mmCIF file of C-alpha atoms and ligand atoms in Angstrom:
data_model
loop_
_atom_site.group_PDB
_atom_site.id
_atom_site.type_symbol
_atom_site.label_atom_id
_atom_site.label_comp_id
_atom_site.label_asym_id
_atom_site.label_seq_id
_atom_site.Cartn_x
_atom_site.Cartn_y
_atom_site.Cartn_z
ATOM 1 C CA MET A 1 88.534 115.180 95.836
ATOM 2 C CA MET A 2 92.180 114.770 94.362
ATOM 3 C CA ARG A 3 95.102 116.894 93.403
ATOM 4 C CA LEU A 4 94.817 118.284 89.820
ATOM 5 C CA ASN A 5 98.184 116.959 88.762
ATOM 6 C CA LYS A 6 97.112 113.532 89.660
ATOM 7 C CA TYR A 7 93.707 113.850 87.887
ATOM 8 C CA LEU A 8 95.490 114.757 84.699
ATOM 9 C CA ALA A 9 97.992 111.926 85.114
ATOM 10 C CA LEU A 10 95.140 109.462 85.441
ATOM 11 C CA CYS A 11 93.411 110.866 82.537
ATOM 12 C CA GLY A 12 96.182 109.818 80.538
ATOM 13 C CA LEU A 13 98.318 113.071 80.151
ATOM 14 C CA GLY A 14 101.466 111.376 81.103
ATOM 15 C CA SER A 15 103.369 111.484 84.495
ATOM 16 C CA ARG A 16 102.449 113.645 87.419
ATOM 17 C CA ARG A 17 105.535 115.833 86.803
ATOM 18 C CA LYS A 18 104.388 116.315 83.047
ATOM 19 C CA SER A 19 100.914 117.249 84.223
ATOM 20 C CA GLU A 20 102.494 119.986 86.258
ATOM 21 C CA VAL A 21 104.006 121.387 83.157
ATOM 22 C CA TYR A 22 100.655 121.600 81.656
ATOM 23 C CA ILE A 23 99.151 123.414 84.621
ATOM 24 C CA GLN A 24 102.078 125.783 84.883
ATOM 25 C CA SER A 25 101.975 126.705 81.224
ATOM 26 C CA GLY A 26 98.340 127.792 81.740
ATOM 27 C CA SER A 27 96.883 125.192 79.445
ATOM 28 C CA VAL A 28 94.373 123.807 82.233
ATOM 29 C CA ALA A 29 91.035 125.180 83.266
ATOM 30 C CA VAL A 30 88.630 123.972 85.884
ATOM 31 C CA ASN A 31 85.112 124.862 85.415
ATOM 32 C CA GLY A 32 86.264 127.687 82.794
ATOM 33 C CA ASN A 33 88.931 129.165 85.076
ATOM 34 C CA VAL A 34 92.612 128.779 84.246
ATOM 35 C CA VAL A 35 94.533 127.171 87.096
ATOM 36 C CA GLN A 36 98.132 127.634 87.513
ATOM 37 C CA SER A 37 98.486 126.476 91.127
ATOM 38 C CA LEU A 38 100.140 123.019 91.601
ATOM 39 C CA SER A 39 98.352 122.438 94.847
ATOM 40 C CA GLN A 40 94.831 122.896 93.202
ATOM 41 C CA VAL A 41 92.352 120.188 94.304
ATOM 42 C CA ILE A 42 89.328 119.177 92.174
ATOM 43 C CA ASP A 43 86.245 117.424 92.775
ATOM 44 C CA GLU A 44 86.653 114.591 89.880
ATOM 45 C CA THR A 45 83.042 113.791 89.774
ATOM 46 C CA ASN A 46 81.654 117.280 89.153
ATOM 47 C CA ASP A 47 84.253 119.555 88.118
ATOM 48 C CA ILE A 48 84.930 120.171 84.301
ATOM 49 C CA VAL A 49 88.577 120.132 83.480
ATOM 50 C CA THR A 50 89.870 121.114 79.934
ATOM 51 C CA VAL A 51 93.348 121.068 78.714
ATOM 52 C CA LYS A 52 93.794 123.509 75.865
ATOM 53 C CA GLY A 53 90.062 124.030 75.648
ATOM 54 C CA GLN A 54 89.461 120.268 75.393
ATOM 55 C CA PRO A 55 87.441 118.496 78.092
ATOM 56 C CA ILE A 56 89.291 115.414 79.659
ATOM 57 C CA HIS A 57 87.692 112.471 81.464
ATOM 58 C CA LEU A 58 89.028 109.620 83.651
ATOM 59 C CA PRO A 59 89.064 106.442 81.665
ATOM 60 C CA ASP A 60 86.676 103.798 82.654
ATOM 61 C CA LYS A 61 89.341 101.439 83.337
ATOM 62 C CA LEU A 62 88.607 98.317 85.252
ATOM 63 C CA VAL A 63 91.288 97.105 87.490
ATOM 64 C CA TYR A 64 91.917 93.931 89.124
ATOM 65 C CA LEU A 65 94.561 93.072 91.681
ATOM 66 C CA LEU A 66 95.467 90.253 94.128
ATOM 67 C CA LEU A 67 97.056 91.133 97.230
ATOM 68 C CA ASN A 68 98.724 88.740 99.664
ATOM 69 C CA LYS A 69 97.155 90.289 103.100
ATOM 70 C CA PRO A 70 99.364 90.344 105.847
ATOM 71 C CA LYS A 71 98.350 89.797 109.513
ATOM 72 C CA GLY A 72 97.197 92.797 111.294
ATOM 73 C CA TYR A 73 95.408 94.629 108.427
ATOM 74 C CA VAL A 74 91.625 95.315 108.247
ATOM 75 C CA THR A 75 89.814 94.779 104.938
ATOM 76 C CA SER A 76 87.546 97.711 105.250
ATOM 77 C CA ALA A 77 88.442 100.856 103.141
ATOM 78 C CA HIS A 78 88.067 103.165 106.172
ATOM 79 C CA ASP A 79 88.455 102.005 109.725
ATOM 80 C CA GLU A 80 86.656 104.100 112.506
ATOM 81 C CA LEU A 81 89.362 102.705 114.944
ATOM 82 C CA ARG A 82 91.936 104.044 112.603
ATOM 83 C CA ARG A 83 93.676 100.664 112.241
ATOM 84 C CA LYS A 84 95.698 99.794 109.319
ATOM 85 C CA THR A 85 93.688 98.801 106.370
ATOM 86 C CA VAL A 86 94.606 96.804 103.166
ATOM 87 C CA MET A 87 94.084 100.004 101.231
ATOM 88 C CA HIS A 88 97.294 101.233 102.692
ATOM 89 C CA LEU A 89 99.156 98.536 100.671
ATOM 90 C CA ILE A 90 97.791 98.988 97.267
ATOM 91 C CA PRO A 91 97.944 101.886 94.699
ATOM 92 C CA ASP A 92 95.449 104.661 95.479
ATOM 93 C CA ASP A 93 95.052 105.716 92.014
ATOM 94 C CA TYR A 94 91.905 103.548 91.547
ATOM 95 C CA ARG A 95 88.791 103.130 93.659
ATOM 96 C CA LEU A 96 89.095 99.650 94.551
ATOM 97 C CA PHE A 97 87.148 97.543 97.074
ATOM 98 C CA SER A 98 87.794 94.159 98.209
ATOM 99 C CA VAL A 99 85.768 91.047 97.065
ATOM 100 C CA GLY A 100 84.600 89.682 100.370
ATOM 101 C CA ARG A 101 86.696 90.006 103.551
ATOM 102 C CA LEU A 102 89.521 88.474 105.542
ATOM 103 C CA ASP A 103 89.644 89.038 109.282
ATOM 104 C CA LYS A 104 92.370 91.405 110.641
ATOM 105 C CA ASP A 105 94.506 88.355 111.581
ATOM 106 C CA THR A 106 93.754 86.265 108.499
ATOM 107 C CA LYS A 107 96.552 86.269 105.842
ATOM 108 C CA GLY A 108 96.401 85.628 102.027
ATOM 109 C CA ALA A 109 94.587 85.793 98.888
ATOM 110 C CA LEU A 110 92.425 89.008 98.662
ATOM 111 C CA LEU A 111 91.099 90.075 95.222
ATOM 112 C CA LEU A 112 90.440 94.081 94.965
ATOM 113 C CA THR A 113 88.681 95.597 91.949
ATOM 114 C CA ASN A 114 86.677 98.319 90.796
ATOM 115 C CA ASP A 115 84.652 96.024 88.576
ATOM 116 C CA GLY A 116 81.511 96.072 90.993
ATOM 117 C CA ALA A 117 79.241 93.652 88.745
ATOM 118 C CA LEU A 118 81.824 90.927 88.785
ATOM 119 C CA ALA A 119 82.597 91.492 92.428
ATOM 120 C CA PHE A 120 78.932 91.113 93.349
ATOM 121 C CA ARG A 121 78.721 87.811 91.345
ATOM 122 C CA LEU A 122 82.025 86.365 92.844
ATOM 123 C CA MET A 123 80.412 86.965 96.205
ATOM 124 C CA HIS A 124 76.945 85.538 95.407
ATOM 125 C CA PRO A 125 76.337 82.137 96.955
ATOM 126 C CA ARG A 126 74.832 80.908 93.729
ATOM 127 C CA PHE A 127 78.358 80.672 92.081
ATOM 128 C CA GLN A 128 79.839 78.817 95.085
ATOM 129 C CA ILE A 129 83.468 80.116 94.615
ATOM 130 C CA ASP A 130 86.006 78.013 95.982
ATOM 131 C CA LYS A 131 88.061 79.620 98.914
ATOM 132 C CA ILE A 132 91.045 77.323 100.095
ATOM 133 C CA TYR A 133 92.440 78.098 103.743
ATOM 134 C CA HIS A 134 95.450 76.667 105.387
ATOM 135 C CA VAL A 135 94.522 76.288 109.049
ATOM 136 C CA THR A 136 96.678 75.728 112.023
ATOM 137 C CA LEU A 137 94.970 74.614 115.207
ATOM 138 C CA ASN A 138 95.791 74.658 119.015
ATOM 139 C CA MET A 139 95.790 70.814 119.178
ATOM 140 C CA PRO A 140 95.503 67.847 116.890
ATOM 141 C CA ILE A 141 92.256 67.282 115.026
ATOM 142 C CA THR A 142 90.261 63.948 115.290
ATOM 143 C CA ILE A 143 89.023 62.076 112.362
ATOM 144 C CA LYS A 144 85.476 62.235 113.694
ATOM 145 C CA HIS A 145 85.728 66.123 113.752
ATOM 146 C CA ILE A 146 87.126 66.293 110.200
ATOM 147 C CA GLN A 147 84.032 64.503 109.037
ATOM 148 C CA LYS A 148 81.943 66.717 110.979
ATOM 149 C CA LEU A 149 83.500 69.749 109.279
ATOM 150 C CA MET A 150 83.042 68.094 105.806
ATOM 151 C CA SER A 151 79.359 67.450 106.332
ATOM 152 C CA GLY A 152 78.237 70.560 107.929
ATOM 153 C CA ILE A 153 78.396 72.374 111.376
ATOM 154 C CA MET A 154 75.488 74.087 112.924
ATOM 155 C CA LEU A 155 76.507 77.824 113.391
ATOM 156 C CA ASP A 156 74.259 80.692 114.641
ATOM 157 C CA ASP A 157 73.518 81.634 111.000
ATOM 158 C CA GLY A 158 72.661 78.004 109.873
ATOM 159 C CA ILE A 159 74.222 74.812 108.829
ATOM 160 C CA THR A 160 77.421 75.077 106.789
ATOM 161 C CA HIS A 161 77.423 73.488 103.515
ATOM 162 C CA GLN A 162 79.630 70.396 102.516
ATOM 163 C CA CYS A 163 83.279 71.365 102.237
ATOM 164 C CA ASP A 164 86.499 69.425 101.701
ATOM 165 C CA VAL A 165 89.074 69.092 104.411
ATOM 166 C CA LYS A 166 92.749 67.500 104.157
ATOM 167 C CA VAL A 167 95.089 66.936 106.894
ATOM 168 C CA ILE A 168 98.476 68.602 105.836
ATOM 169 C CA GLY A 169 100.582 68.148 109.130
ATOM 170 C CA LYS A 170 101.642 64.737 110.480
ATOM 171 C CA ASP A 171 100.540 66.032 113.966
ATOM 172 C CA TYR A 172 97.212 66.632 112.662
ATOM 173 C CA ARG A 173 97.435 70.247 113.871
ATOM 174 C CA THR A 174 97.368 71.734 110.216
ATOM 175 C CA ILE A 175 94.532 71.207 107.871
ATOM 176 C CA GLU A 176 93.458 72.500 104.363
ATOM 177 C CA MET A 177 89.649 73.454 104.018
ATOM 178 C CA THR A 178 88.053 74.242 100.744
ATOM 179 C CA LEU A 179 84.808 76.283 101.275
ATOM 180 C CA HIS A 180 82.393 76.703 98.507
ATOM 181 C CA GLU A 181 80.556 79.614 100.679
ATOM 182 C CA GLY A 182 81.902 82.633 102.536
ATOM 183 C CA ARG A 183 80.544 83.510 105.761
ATOM 184 C CA LYS A 184 81.967 85.926 108.263
ATOM 185 C CA ARG A 185 84.728 84.315 110.308
ATOM 186 C CA GLN A 186 83.567 80.908 109.149
ATOM 187 C CA VAL A 187 86.612 78.831 109.567
ATOM 188 C CA ARG A 188 87.281 80.191 113.080
ATOM 189 C CA ARG A 189 83.570 79.696 113.909
ATOM 190 C CA MET A 190 83.381 76.100 112.599
ATOM 191 C CA LEU A 191 86.296 75.094 114.300
ATOM 192 C CA GLN A 192 85.368 76.769 117.500
ATOM 193 C CA ALA A 193 82.067 75.034 117.473
ATOM 194 C CA LEU A 194 84.142 71.693 117.844
ATOM 195 C CA GLY A 195 86.242 72.979 120.627
ATOM 196 C CA TYR A 196 89.398 74.206 118.701
ATOM 197 C CA GLN A 197 91.098 77.486 118.237
ATOM 198 C CA VAL A 198 92.795 78.417 115.097
ATOM 199 C CA THR A 199 96.136 79.838 115.749
ATOM 200 C CA ASP A 200 97.055 80.837 112.120
ATOM 201 C CA LEU A 201 94.921 81.077 109.142
ATOM 202 C CA VAL A 202 95.983 81.817 105.557
ATOM 203 C CA ARG A 203 93.670 81.826 102.389
ATOM 204 C CA THR A 204 96.106 80.221 99.841
ATOM 205 C CA GLN A 205 93.457 80.502 97.102
ATOM 206 C CA PHE A 206 90.558 82.377 95.995
ATOM 207 C CA ALA A 207 88.850 80.884 92.940
ATOM 208 C CA VAL A 208 91.680 80.476 90.428
ATOM 209 C CA LEU A 209 93.994 83.062 92.300
ATOM 210 C CA THR A 210 96.794 81.535 94.346
ATOM 211 C CA ILE A 211 99.340 83.604 96.545
ATOM 212 C CA ASN A 212 102.398 81.760 94.892
ATOM 213 C CA ASN A 213 105.172 84.121 94.451
ATOM 214 C CA LEU A 214 103.740 87.127 96.302
ATOM 215 C CA LYS A 215 105.334 87.806 99.800
ATOM 216 C CA PRO A 216 102.987 88.994 102.490
ATOM 217 C CA GLY A 217 102.042 92.529 101.752
ATOM 218 C CA GLU A 218 102.999 92.209 97.957
ATOM 219 C CA TRP A 219 100.209 92.524 95.215
ATOM 220 C CA ARG A 220 100.102 92.081 91.403
ATOM 221 C CA PHE A 221 97.656 92.815 88.561
ATOM 222 C CA LEU A 222 95.709 89.731 87.419
ATOM 223 C CA THR A 223 96.345 88.534 83.826
ATOM 224 C CA ASN A 224 93.859 88.770 81.226
ATOM 225 C CA GLN A 225 93.546 84.962 81.442
ATOM 226 C CA GLU A 226 92.749 85.110 85.082
ATOM 227 C CA ILE A 227 90.144 87.767 84.628
ATOM 228 C CA ALA A 228 88.563 85.806 81.895
ATOM 229 C CA GLN A 229 88.456 82.596 84.097
ATOM 230 C CA LEU A 230 86.856 84.602 86.980
ATOM 231 C CA LYS A 231 84.196 85.835 84.567
ATOM 232 C CA SER A 232 83.502 82.270 83.288
ATOM 233 C CA LEU A 233 83.232 80.980 86.992
ATOM 234 C CA ALA A 234 80.593 83.702 87.766
ATOM 235 C CA PRO A 235 78.982 84.499 84.409
ATOM 236 C CA GLY A 236 76.881 87.455 83.832
ATOM 237 C CA LYS A 237 75.836 90.318 81.535
ATOM 238 C CA THR A 238 78.882 92.628 82.220
HETATM 239 N N1 URA B 301 87.183 82.352 107.771
HETATM 240 C C1 URA B 301 87.658 82.976 108.925
HETATM 241 O O1 URA B 301 87.350 82.574 109.965
HETATM 242 N N2 URA B 301 88.234 84.160 108.645
HETATM 243 C C2 URA B 301 88.602 84.632 107.694
HETATM 244 O O2 URA B 301 89.270 85.827 107.449
HETATM 245 C C3 URA B 301 88.098 83.865 106.406
HETATM 246 C C4 URA B 301 87.529 82.743 106.490
#
């Protein structure tokens, strides 16, 4: 359901204000009945909307955006516990969903799109899309444990695949992990299995997309080049 003026604007009739002028002038009909109320709400999937007798439709526009997710937001579209969701941070003009998830307390790169086919492929284990995490630990990590992380850790859903680990901080409390798979809470669980606690977790990169130049809570549309790169990393029919 959405307001008629918003629907007209999304169909390309101009701003919401301009759409209101069409409504007030009696040019807009919903299911054959002229509507002049600005508060009219429509069912965009079933109602037939005409402007000056011509049916109009929502464009099949595919939208791709990258959000630098801040801490404290859940990734799901609706949260039963009414917690803040990432959907509050992005435009609500498109029905976007996230490609994979980040925990409530994880920050960083989150791709949102309405391109279901590409989203499905990017999440599919077959394509092994790289995800790079900057991980801060409660205590210094040992070389032996770094080697274990890289070669595979037994978790309750099976052994993790080979991954890359680099030490960033001189104190051995910050590391960069590059995972080629994406299981639930994977970074936290891998480190927990070795006796560490993750005190801060940031996904700095998802596939080719980095959060450089985006402050927490900020988002941007992908460039055409980035969309093409994602499609070549996870090729498919659409
Ligand atoms: N690994 C985690 O533990 N949490 C995330 O949000 C992402 C990867």
